[in-house]
Coordinates of N, CA and C in Angstrom, one line a residue:
M706 N 39.4 91.1 16.0 CA 38.3 91.9 16.5 C 38.7 92.5 17.8
A707 N 38.4 93.8 17.9 CA 38.7 94.5 19.2 C 37.8 94.1 20.3
E708 N 38.4 94.0 21.5 CA 37.5 93.7 22.6 C 36.6 94.8 23.0
P709 N 35.3 94.6 23.2 CA 34.4 95.6 23.5 C 34.6 96.2 24.8
A710 N 34.1 97.4 25.1 CA 34.3 98.0 26.4 C 33.7 97.2 27.5
A711 N 34.4 97.1 28.6 CA 34.0 96.2 29.7 C 34.4 96.8 31.0
W712 N 33.7 96.3 32.1 CA 34.2 96.7 33.4 C 34.5 95.4 34.1
S713 N 35.5 95.4 35.0 CA 35.9 94.2 35.7 C 36.2 94.6 37.2
R714 N 35.8 93.8 38.1 CA 36.1 94.1 39.5 C 36.3 92.8 40.3
E715 N 37.0 92.9 41.4 CA 37.2 91.7 42.3 C 35.9 91.7 43.2
V716 N 35.4 90.5 43.4 CA 34.2 90.3 44.2 C 34.4 89.3 45.2
T717 N 33.6 89.3 46.2 CA 33.5 88.3 47.3 C 32.2 87.6 47.2
V718 N 32.2 86.3 47.0 CA 30.9 85.6 46.7 C 30.6 84.7 47.9
P719 N 29.5 84.9 48.6 CA 29.1 84.0 49.7 C 28.6 82.7 49.1
S720 N 29.1 81.6 49.7 CA 28.7 80.3 49.3 C 28.6 79.4 50.5
G721 N 27.4 79.2 51.0 CA 27.3 78.4 52.2 C 28.0 79.1 53.4
A722 N 28.9 78.4 54.1 CA 29.5 79.0 55.3 C 30.8 79.8 54.9
V723 N 31.2 79.8 53.7 CA 32.4 80.5 53.3 C 32.2 81.6 52.3
S724 N 33.2 82.4 52.1 CA 33.2 83.5 51.1 C 34.3 83.2 50.1
L725 N 34.0 83.3 48.8 CA 35.0 82.9 47.8 C 35.4 84.2 47.0
A726 N 36.7 84.3 46.7 CA 37.2 85.4 45.9 C 37.0 85.1 44.4
G727 N 36.6 86.2 43.7 CA 36.4 86.0 42.2 C 36.7 87.3 41.5
T728 N 36.7 87.2 40.2 CA 36.9 88.4 39.3 C 35.7 88.3 38.3
L729 N 34.9 89.4 38.4 CA 33.7 89.5 37.5 C 34.0 90.5 36.4
T730 N 33.8 90.1 35.2 CA 34.0 91.0 34.0 C 32.7 91.0 33.2
L731 N 32.3 92.2 32.8 CA 31.1 92.3 32.0 C 31.3 93.2 30.8
P732 N 31.3 92.7 29.6 CA 31.4 93.7 28.4 C 30.1 94.4 28.3
E733 N 30.1 95.5 27.6 CA 28.9 96.3 27.3 C 27.9 95.4 26.5
R734 N 26.6 95.5 26.9 CA 25.6 94.7 26.2 C 25.9 93.2 26.2
A735 N 26.3 92.7 27.4 CA 26.7 91.3 27.5 C 25.5 90.4 27.2
R736 N 25.8 89.3 26.4 CA 24.7 88.4 26.0 C 24.7 87.1 26.7
G737 N 25.4 87.0 27.8 CA 25.5 85.8 28.6 C 26.6 85.9 29.6
L738 N 26.7 85.0 30.5 CA 27.8 85.0 31.5 C 28.3 83.6 31.7
V739 N 29.6 83.4 31.8 CA 30.2 82.1 32.0 C 31.0 82.1 33.3
L740 N 30.6 81.1 34.1 CA 31.2 80.9 35.4 C 32.3 79.9 35.2
F741 N 33.5 80.2 35.6 CA 34.7 79.3 35.4 C 34.9 78.5 36.7
A742 N 35.1 77.2 36.5 CA 35.4 76.2 37.6 C 36.8 75.6 37.3
H743 N 37.8 76.2 37.9 CA 39.2 75.7 37.6 C 39.5 74.4 38.2
G744 N 40.5 73.8 37.7 CA 40.9 72.5 38.2 C 41.9 72.5 39.3
S745 N 42.4 71.3 39.6 CA 43.3 71.2 40.8 C 44.6 72.0 40.6
G746 N 45.0 72.6 41.7 CA 46.2 73.4 41.8 C 46.2 74.7 41.0
S747 N 45.0 75.2 40.6 CA 44.9 76.4 39.8 C 44.2 77.4 40.6
S748 N 43.9 78.6 40.0 CA 43.2 79.7 40.7 C 42.5 80.6 39.7
R749 N 41.9 81.6 40.2 CA 41.2 82.5 39.2 C 42.2 83.3 38.4
F750 N 43.5 83.3 38.8 CA 44.5 83.9 38.0 C 45.2 83.0 37.0
S751 N 44.7 81.9 36.8 CA 45.2 80.9 35.8 C 45.4 81.6 34.4
P752 N 46.6 81.7 33.9 CA 46.7 82.3 32.5 C 45.9 81.6 31.5
R753 N 45.7 80.3 31.6 CA 44.9 79.6 30.5 C 43.4 80.0 30.6
N754 N 42.9 80.0 31.8 CA 41.5 80.4 31.9 C 41.3 81.9 31.6
R755 N 42.3 82.7 31.9 CA 42.1 84.2 31.6 C 42.2 84.4 30.1
F756 N 43.0 83.6 29.4 CA 43.1 83.7 27.9 C 41.7 83.3 27.3
V757 N 41.1 82.2 27.8 CA 39.8 81.8 27.3 C 38.8 82.9 27.6
A758 N 38.8 83.4 28.8 CA 37.9 84.5 29.2 C 38.0 85.7 28.3
G759 N 39.2 86.1 27.9 CA 39.4 87.2 27.0 C 38.7 87.0 25.7
E760 N 38.8 85.7 25.2 CA 38.1 85.4 23.9 C 36.6 85.5 24.1
L761 N 36.1 85.1 25.2 CA 34.6 85.3 25.5 C 34.2 86.7 25.6
H762 N 35.1 87.6 26.2 CA 34.7 89.0 26.3 C 34.6 89.6 24.9
V763 N 35.4 89.2 24.0 CA 35.3 89.7 22.6 C 34.0 89.4 22.0
A764 N 33.4 88.2 22.4 CA 32.1 87.8 21.9 C 31.0 88.4 22.7
R765 N 31.3 89.3 23.6 CA 30.3 90.0 24.5 C 29.7 89.0 25.5
L766 N 30.5 88.1 26.0 CA 30.1 87.2 27.1 C 30.8 87.6 28.4
G767 N 30.1 87.8 29.4 CA 30.7 88.1 30.7 C 31.3 86.9 31.3
T768 N 32.2 87.0 32.3 CA 32.8 85.9 33.0 C 32.9 86.2 34.5
L769 N 32.8 85.1 35.2 CA 33.2 85.1 36.7 C 34.2 84.0 36.9
L770 N 35.5 84.4 37.1 CA 36.5 83.5 37.5 C 36.6 83.5 39.0
I771 N 36.4 82.3 39.6 CA 36.3 82.2 41.0 C 37.2 81.1 41.6
D772 N 37.7 81.4 42.8 CA 38.4 80.3 43.6 C 37.4 79.5 44.3
L773 N 37.2 78.3 44.0 CA 36.2 77.4 44.7 C 36.7 77.0 46.1
L774 N 37.9 77.2 46.4 CA 38.4 76.9 47.7 C 38.9 78.2 48.4
T775 N 38.8 78.3 49.7 CA 39.3 79.4 50.4 C 40.9 79.3 50.5
P776 N 41.6 80.4 50.8 CA 43.0 80.2 51.0 C 43.4 79.2 52.0
E777 N 42.7 79.0 53.1 CA 43.0 78.0 54.1 C 42.8 76.6 53.5
E778 N 41.7 76.4 52.7 CA 41.5 75.1 52.1 C 42.5 74.8 51.0
E779 N 43.0 75.9 50.3 CA 44.0 75.7 49.3 C 45.3 75.2 50.0
A780 N 45.6 75.7 51.2 CA 46.8 75.3 51.9 C 46.7 73.8 52.3
I781 N 45.5 73.4 52.7 CA 45.3 72.0 53.1 C 45.4 71.1 51.8
D782 N 44.8 71.6 50.7 CA 44.9 70.8 49.5 C 46.3 70.7 48.9
R783 N 47.1 71.7 49.1 CA 48.5 71.5 48.6 C 49.2 70.4 49.4
R784 N 48.9 70.2 50.6 CA 49.5 69.2 51.4 C 48.9 67.8 51.2
T785 N 47.6 67.8 51.0 CA 46.9 66.5 50.9 C 46.4 66.1 49.5
G786 N 46.1 67.1 48.7 CA 45.5 66.8 47.4 C 44.1 66.3 47.5
A787 N 43.5 66.4 48.6 CA 42.1 65.8 48.8 C 41.0 66.6 48.3
L788 N 41.0 67.9 48.6 CA 39.9 68.8 48.4 C 39.6 69.0 46.9
R789 N 40.7 68.9 46.1 CA 40.5 69.1 44.6 C 39.7 68.0 44.0
F790 N 39.6 66.9 44.7 CA 38.8 65.8 44.2 C 37.5 65.6 44.9
D791 N 37.2 66.6 45.8 CA 35.9 66.6 46.5 C 34.9 67.3 45.5
V792 N 34.4 66.5 44.6 CA 33.5 67.1 43.5 C 32.2 67.6 44.1
G793 N 31.7 67.0 45.1 CA 30.5 67.4 45.8 C 30.6 68.8 46.4
L794 N 31.8 69.0 47.1 CA 32.0 70.3 47.7 C 32.2 71.4 46.6
L795 N 32.9 71.1 45.6 CA 33.2 72.1 44.5 C 31.9 72.4 43.8
A796 N 31.0 71.4 43.6 CA 29.7 71.7 42.9 C 28.8 72.5 43.8
E797 N 28.8 72.2 45.1 CA 28.1 73.0 46.0 C 28.5 74.5 46.0
R798 N 29.8 74.8 45.9 CA 30.3 76.1 45.8 C 29.8 76.8 44.5
L799 N 29.8 76.0 43.4 CA 29.3 76.6 42.1 C 27.9 76.9 42.2
V800 N 27.1 76.1 42.8 CA 25.7 76.3 43.0 C 25.5 77.6 43.8
G801 N 26.2 77.8 44.8 CA 26.1 79.0 45.6 C 26.5 80.3 44.8
A802 N 27.6 80.2 44.0 CA 28.0 81.3 43.2 C 27.0 81.6 42.1
T803 N 26.4 80.6 41.6 CA 25.3 80.8 40.6 C 24.1 81.6 41.2
G804 N 23.8 81.2 42.4 CA 22.7 81.9 43.1 C 23.0 83.3 43.3
W805 N 24.3 83.6 43.7 CA 24.7 85.0 43.9 C 24.6 85.8 42.6
L806 N 25.0 85.2 41.5 CA 24.9 85.9 40.2 C 23.5 86.2 39.8
R807 N 22.6 85.3 40.2 CA 21.1 85.6 39.9 C 20.5 86.6 40.8
E808 N 21.3 87.0 41.8 CA 20.8 88.1 42.7 C 21.4 89.5 42.4
Q809 N 22.4 89.5 41.6 CA 23.1 90.8 41.4 C 22.4 91.6 40.3
P810 N 22.1 92.9 40.4 CA 21.4 93.6 39.4 C 22.1 93.6 38.0
E811 N 23.4 93.5 38.0 CA 24.1 93.6 36.7 C 24.1 92.2 36.0
T812 N 23.8 91.1 36.7 CA 24.0 89.8 36.1 C 22.7 89.0 36.1
R813 N 21.7 89.4 36.9 CA 20.6 88.5 37.1 C 19.7 88.2 35.8
H814 N 19.9 89.1 34.8 CA 19.1 89.0 33.6 C 19.8 88.1 32.6
L815 N 21.1 87.7 32.9 CA 21.9 86.9 31.9 C 21.8 85.4 32.0
R816 N 21.7 84.8 30.9 CA 21.8 83.3 31.0 C 23.2 82.9 31.3
I817 N 23.3 81.8 32.0 CA 24.6 81.4 32.6 C 25.1 80.0 32.0
G818 N 26.4 80.0 31.8 CA 27.1 78.8 31.4 C 28.2 78.5 32.3
Y819 N 28.7 77.3 32.2 CA 29.9 76.9 33.0 C 31.0 76.5 32.1
F820 N 32.3 76.9 32.5 CA 33.5 76.4 31.8 C 34.3 75.7 32.9
G821 N 34.5 74.4 32.8 CA 35.3 73.7 33.8 C 36.5 73.1 33.2
A822 N 37.6 73.0 34.1 CA 38.8 72.4 33.7 C 39.2 71.3 34.7
S823 N 39.7 70.2 34.3 CA 40.2 69.1 35.1 C 39.0 68.7 36.1
T824 N 39.3 68.6 37.4 CA 38.2 68.2 38.3 C 37.1 69.3 38.3
G825 N 37.4 70.5 38.0 CA 36.3 71.5 37.9 C 35.3 71.2 36.9
A826 N 35.6 70.5 35.9 CA 34.6 70.1 34.9 C 33.6 69.2 35.5
A827 N 34.0 68.2 36.3 CA 33.1 67.3 37.0 C 32.1 68.1 37.9
A828 N 32.7 69.1 38.6 CA 31.9 69.9 39.5 C 30.9 70.7 38.7
A829 N 31.3 71.2 37.6 CA 30.4 72.0 36.7 C 29.2 71.1 36.2
L830 N 29.5 69.9 35.9 CA 28.4 69.0 35.4 C 27.5 68.6 36.6
V831 N 28.0 68.4 37.8 CA 27.2 68.1 38.9 C 26.3 69.3 39.2
A832 N 26.8 70.5 39.2 CA 26.1 71.7 39.5 C 25.0 71.9 38.4
A833 N 25.4 71.7 37.2 CA 24.4 71.8 36.1 C 23.3 70.9 36.2
A834 N 23.5 69.6 36.7 CA 22.5 68.7 36.9 C 21.5 69.1 38.0
Q835 N 22.0 69.9 39.0 CA 21.2 70.4 40.0 C 20.4 71.6 39.6
L836 N 20.9 72.3 38.6 CA 20.2 73.6 38.2 C 19.8 73.5 36.7
P837 N 19.0 72.6 36.3 CA 18.7 72.4 34.9 C 18.0 73.6 34.2
S838 N 17.3 74.4 35.0 CA 16.6 75.6 34.3 C 17.5 76.8 34.4
T839 N 18.6 76.8 35.0 CA 19.5 78.0 35.1 C 20.8 77.8 34.3
V840 N 21.4 76.7 34.3 CA 22.7 76.5 33.6 C 22.3 76.1 32.1
R841 N 22.7 76.9 31.1 CA 22.3 76.7 29.8 C 23.3 76.1 28.9
A842 N 24.6 76.0 29.3 CA 25.6 75.4 28.5 C 26.8 75.1 29.4
V843 N 27.5 74.0 29.1 CA 28.7 73.6 29.8 C 29.8 73.3 28.8
V844 N 31.0 73.8 29.1 CA 32.2 73.4 28.3 C 33.3 72.8 29.3
S845 N 33.9 71.7 28.9 CA 34.9 71.1 29.7 C 36.2 71.1 28.9
R846 N 37.3 71.6 29.6 CA 38.6 71.7 28.9 C 39.6 70.7 29.6
G847 N 40.0 69.6 29.0 CA 40.9 68.7 29.6 C 40.3 68.2 30.9
G848 N 39.0 67.9 30.9 CA 38.3 67.7 32.1 C 38.2 66.2 32.5
R849 N 37.7 66.0 33.7 CA 37.4 64.7 34.3 C 35.9 64.5 34.5
P850 N 35.1 64.6 33.4 CA 33.7 64.5 33.5 C 33.2 63.2 34.1
D851 N 34.1 62.2 34.0 CA 33.7 60.9 34.6 C 33.5 61.0 36.1
L852 N 34.1 61.9 36.7 CA 34.0 62.1 38.2 C 32.6 62.6 38.6
A853 N 31.8 63.1 37.6 CA 30.5 63.5 37.9 C 29.5 62.3 38.1
R854 N 30.0 61.1 37.7 CA 29.3 59.9 37.9 C 27.8 59.9 37.5
D855 N 26.9 59.6 38.4 CA 25.5 59.4 38.1 C 24.8 60.8 37.7
A856 N 25.4 61.9 38.1 CA 24.9 63.2 37.7 C 24.9 63.4 36.2
L857 N 25.8 62.8 35.5 CA 25.9 62.9 34.1 C 24.5 62.7 33.4
R858 N 23.8 61.7 33.9 CA 22.5 61.4 33.2 C 21.4 62.4 33.5
R859 N 21.7 63.3 34.4 CA 20.7 64.3 34.7 C 21.0 65.7 34.2
V860 N 22.1 65.8 33.4 CA 22.5 67.1 32.8 C 21.7 67.4 31.6
R861 N 21.0 68.5 31.6 CA 20.2 68.9 30.5 C 20.9 70.0 29.6
A862 N 21.9 70.7 30.1 CA 22.6 71.7 29.4 C 23.4 71.1 28.3
P863 N 23.4 71.7 27.1 CA 24.3 71.3 26.0 C 25.7 71.3 26.5
T864 N 26.4 70.3 26.2 CA 27.7 70.1 26.8 C 28.8 69.8 25.8
L865 N 29.9 70.5 25.8 CA 31.0 70.4 24.9 C 32.2 69.9 25.7
L866 N 32.8 68.7 25.3 CA 34.0 68.2 26.0 C 35.1 68.4 25.0
I867 N 36.2 69.1 25.5 CA 37.4 69.4 24.7 C 38.6 68.6 25.3
V868 N 39.3 67.8 24.5 CA 40.4 67.0 25.0 C 41.5 67.2 24.0
G869 N 42.8 67.2 24.5 CA 43.9 67.1 23.6 C 44.1 65.8 23.0
E870 N 44.6 65.7 21.8 CA 44.8 64.5 21.1 C 45.8 63.6 21.8
L871 N 46.8 64.2 22.5 CA 47.9 63.5 23.1 C 47.6 63.3 24.6
D872 N 46.5 63.7 25.1 CA 46.1 63.4 26.5 C 45.4 62.1 26.6
T873 N 46.1 61.0 26.2 CA 45.5 59.7 26.0 C 44.8 59.1 27.2
P874 N 45.3 59.3 28.4 CA 44.5 58.7 29.5 C 43.1 59.3 29.7
V875 N 42.9 60.6 29.3 CA 41.7 61.3 29.6 C 40.7 61.1 28.4
I876 N 41.1 60.8 27.2 CA 40.2 60.6 26.1 C 39.1 59.6 26.4
P877 N 39.5 58.4 26.8 CA 38.4 57.4 27.0 C 37.4 57.8 28.1
L878 N 37.9 58.5 29.1 CA 37.1 59.0 30.2 C 36.0 59.9 29.7
N879 N 36.5 60.8 28.7 CA 35.5 61.7 28.1 C 34.6 61.0 27.2
E880 N 35.0 60.0 26.5 CA 34.2 59.3 25.6 C 33.1 58.6 26.4
A881 N 33.4 58.0 27.5 CA 32.4 57.3 28.4 C 31.4 58.4 28.9
A882 N 31.9 59.5 29.3 CA 31.0 60.6 29.8 C 30.1 61.1 28.7
L883 N 30.6 61.2 27.5 CA 29.8 61.6 26.4 C 28.6 60.7 26.2
A884 N 28.9 59.4 26.3 CA 27.9 58.4 26.1 C 26.8 58.5 27.2
A885 N 27.2 58.9 28.4 CA 26.2 59.0 29.5 C 25.4 60.2 29.4
L886 N 25.9 61.3 28.8 CA 25.1 62.5 28.8 C 23.9 62.4 27.9
P887 N 22.7 62.8 28.3 CA 21.5 62.5 27.6 C 21.1 63.5 26.5
G888 N 21.6 64.7 26.6 CA 21.1 65.8 25.7 C 22.1 66.1 24.6
E889 N 22.0 67.4 24.2 CA 22.9 67.9 23.2 C 24.4 67.9 23.7
K890 N 25.3 67.3 22.9 CA 26.6 67.0 23.4 C 27.6 66.9 22.2
R891 N 28.9 67.1 22.5 CA 29.9 66.9 21.5 C 31.2 66.8 22.1
L892 N 32.1 65.9 21.5 CA 33.5 65.8 21.9 C 34.4 66.3 20.9
E893 N 35.2 67.2 21.2 CA 36.2 67.8 20.3 C 37.6 67.4 20.7
I894 N 38.4 66.8 19.9 CA 39.8 66.5 20.2 C 40.7 67.4 19.4
V895 N 41.5 68.2 20.1 CA 42.4 69.2 19.5 C 43.7 68.5 19.1
P896 N 43.9 68.5 17.8 CA 45.1 67.8 17.2 C 46.4 68.3 17.9
G897 N 47.3 67.3 18.2 CA 48.6 67.6 18.7 C 48.7 68.2 20.1
A898 N 47.6 68.3 20.8 CA 47.5 69.0 22.1 C 47.7 68.0 23.3
T899 N 48.4 68.4 24.3 CA 48.5 67.6 25.5 C 47.5 68.1 26.6
H900 N 47.6 67.7 27.8 CA 46.6 68.0 28.8 C 46.4 69.4 29.0
L901 N 47.5 70.2 29.1 CA 47.4 71.6 29.4 C 47.3 72.5 28.2
F902 N 47.2 71.9 27.0 CA 47.1 72.7 25.7 C 48.1 73.8 25.6
E903 N 49.4 73.4 25.9 CA 50.5 74.4 25.9 C 51.1 74.5 24.5
E904 N 50.8 73.6 23.6 CA 51.4 73.6 22.2 C 50.9 74.9 21.4
P905 N 51.7 75.3 20.5 CA 51.2 76.5 19.7 C 49.9 76.3 19.0
G906 N 49.0 77.2 19.3 CA 47.7 77.2 18.7 C 46.6 76.4 19.4
A907 N 47.1 75.5 20.4 CA 46.1 74.6 21.0 C 45.1 75.4 21.9
L908 N 45.6 76.3 22.7 CA 44.7 77.0 23.6 C 43.8 77.9 22.8
E909 N 44.3 78.5 21.7 CA 43.5 79.3 20.8 C 42.3 78.5 20.3
A910 N 42.6 77.2 19.9 CA 41.5 76.3 19.5 C 40.5 76.1 20.5
V911 N 40.9 75.9 21.8 CA 40.0 75.7 22.9 C 39.1 76.9 23.0
A912 N 39.7 78.1 23.0 CA 39.0 79.4 23.2 C 37.9 79.5 22.1
R913 N 38.3 79.2 20.8 CA 37.3 79.4 19.7 C 36.2 78.4 19.9
L914 N 36.5 77.2 20.3 CA 35.4 76.2 20.4 C 34.5 76.6 21.6
A915 N 35.1 77.0 22.7 CA 34.2 77.4 23.8 C 33.4 78.7 23.5
R916 N 34.0 79.6 22.8 CA 33.3 80.8 22.4 C 32.1 80.5 21.6
D917 N 32.3 79.7 20.6 CA 31.2 79.4 19.6 C 30.1 78.6 20.3
W918 N 30.5 77.7 21.3 CA 29.4 77.0 22.0 C 28.6 77.9 22.9
F919 N 29.2 78.8 23.6 CA 28.5 79.7 24.5 C 27.7 80.7 23.7
V920 N 28.2 81.2 22.6 CA 27.5 82.1 21.7 C 26.2 81.5 21.2
R921 N 26.3 80.2 20.9 CA 25.2 79.5 20.4 C 24.1 79.3 21.4
Y922 N 24.5 79.0 22.7 CA 23.5 78.6 23.7 C 23.2 79.6 24.8
L923 N 23.9 80.7 24.8 CA 23.6 81.8 25.7 C 23.2 83.0 24.9
P924 N 22.1 83.0 24.3 CA 21.7 84.2 23.4 C 21.4 85.4 24.2
A925 N 21.2 86.5 23.5 CA 21.0 87.8 24.1 C 19.7 88.0 24.8
G926 N 18.8 87.1 24.6 CA 17.5 87.2 25.2 C 17.4 87.2 26.7
G927 N 18.5 86.7 27.3 CA 18.5 86.7 28.8 C 17.7 85.6 29.4
V928 N 17.4 85.7 30.7 CA 16.7 84.6 31.3 C 15.3 84.5 30.9
D929 N 14.7 83.4 31.0 CA 13.3 83.2 30.7 C 12.4 83.7 31.8

């Protein structure tokens, strides 16, 4: 299927006391928008997230790929590894970015979903618990949803957890998170895949699963 016509631009998103760099892409007649929360050591230029975003564009879903840490914070995190696990901070940044999307003329009419990877998945779930009437779907890729802790029980958005079959340390963490989630939920295990889904066909499977989940829960009707 050919990718529909779309526009894309680099944006600066205010979130609390900082400004975050992002890439906003909107296909023609977009029927929803997915905000990406990348994991530790990654950025909005992650080839894996951009591949998934491309599949969403084909399905007429817009995307905002955003760096949840500033360049200065990224430098600190490379030395200490501390900020990537500050789920509260990352969730706060996601909430701020979501508010920004609701204020923009091009995006305020669109229903919003979150796509989180690694620790970004925990931040996405915490933010979704804080915005139950705004966030309509969540997808986690190789995520650490367990780090969302008590917030899991407050998530109302339909949630899809995707884990690689060979990512054995993370599977039980996702199974426990699945049990804690109260609403519509599913765990998908991709055969033969490791944590980064680098095996042939693995990332394609992730993209299809995410696309179908968001297409189901982010319909064209826009916000209520």
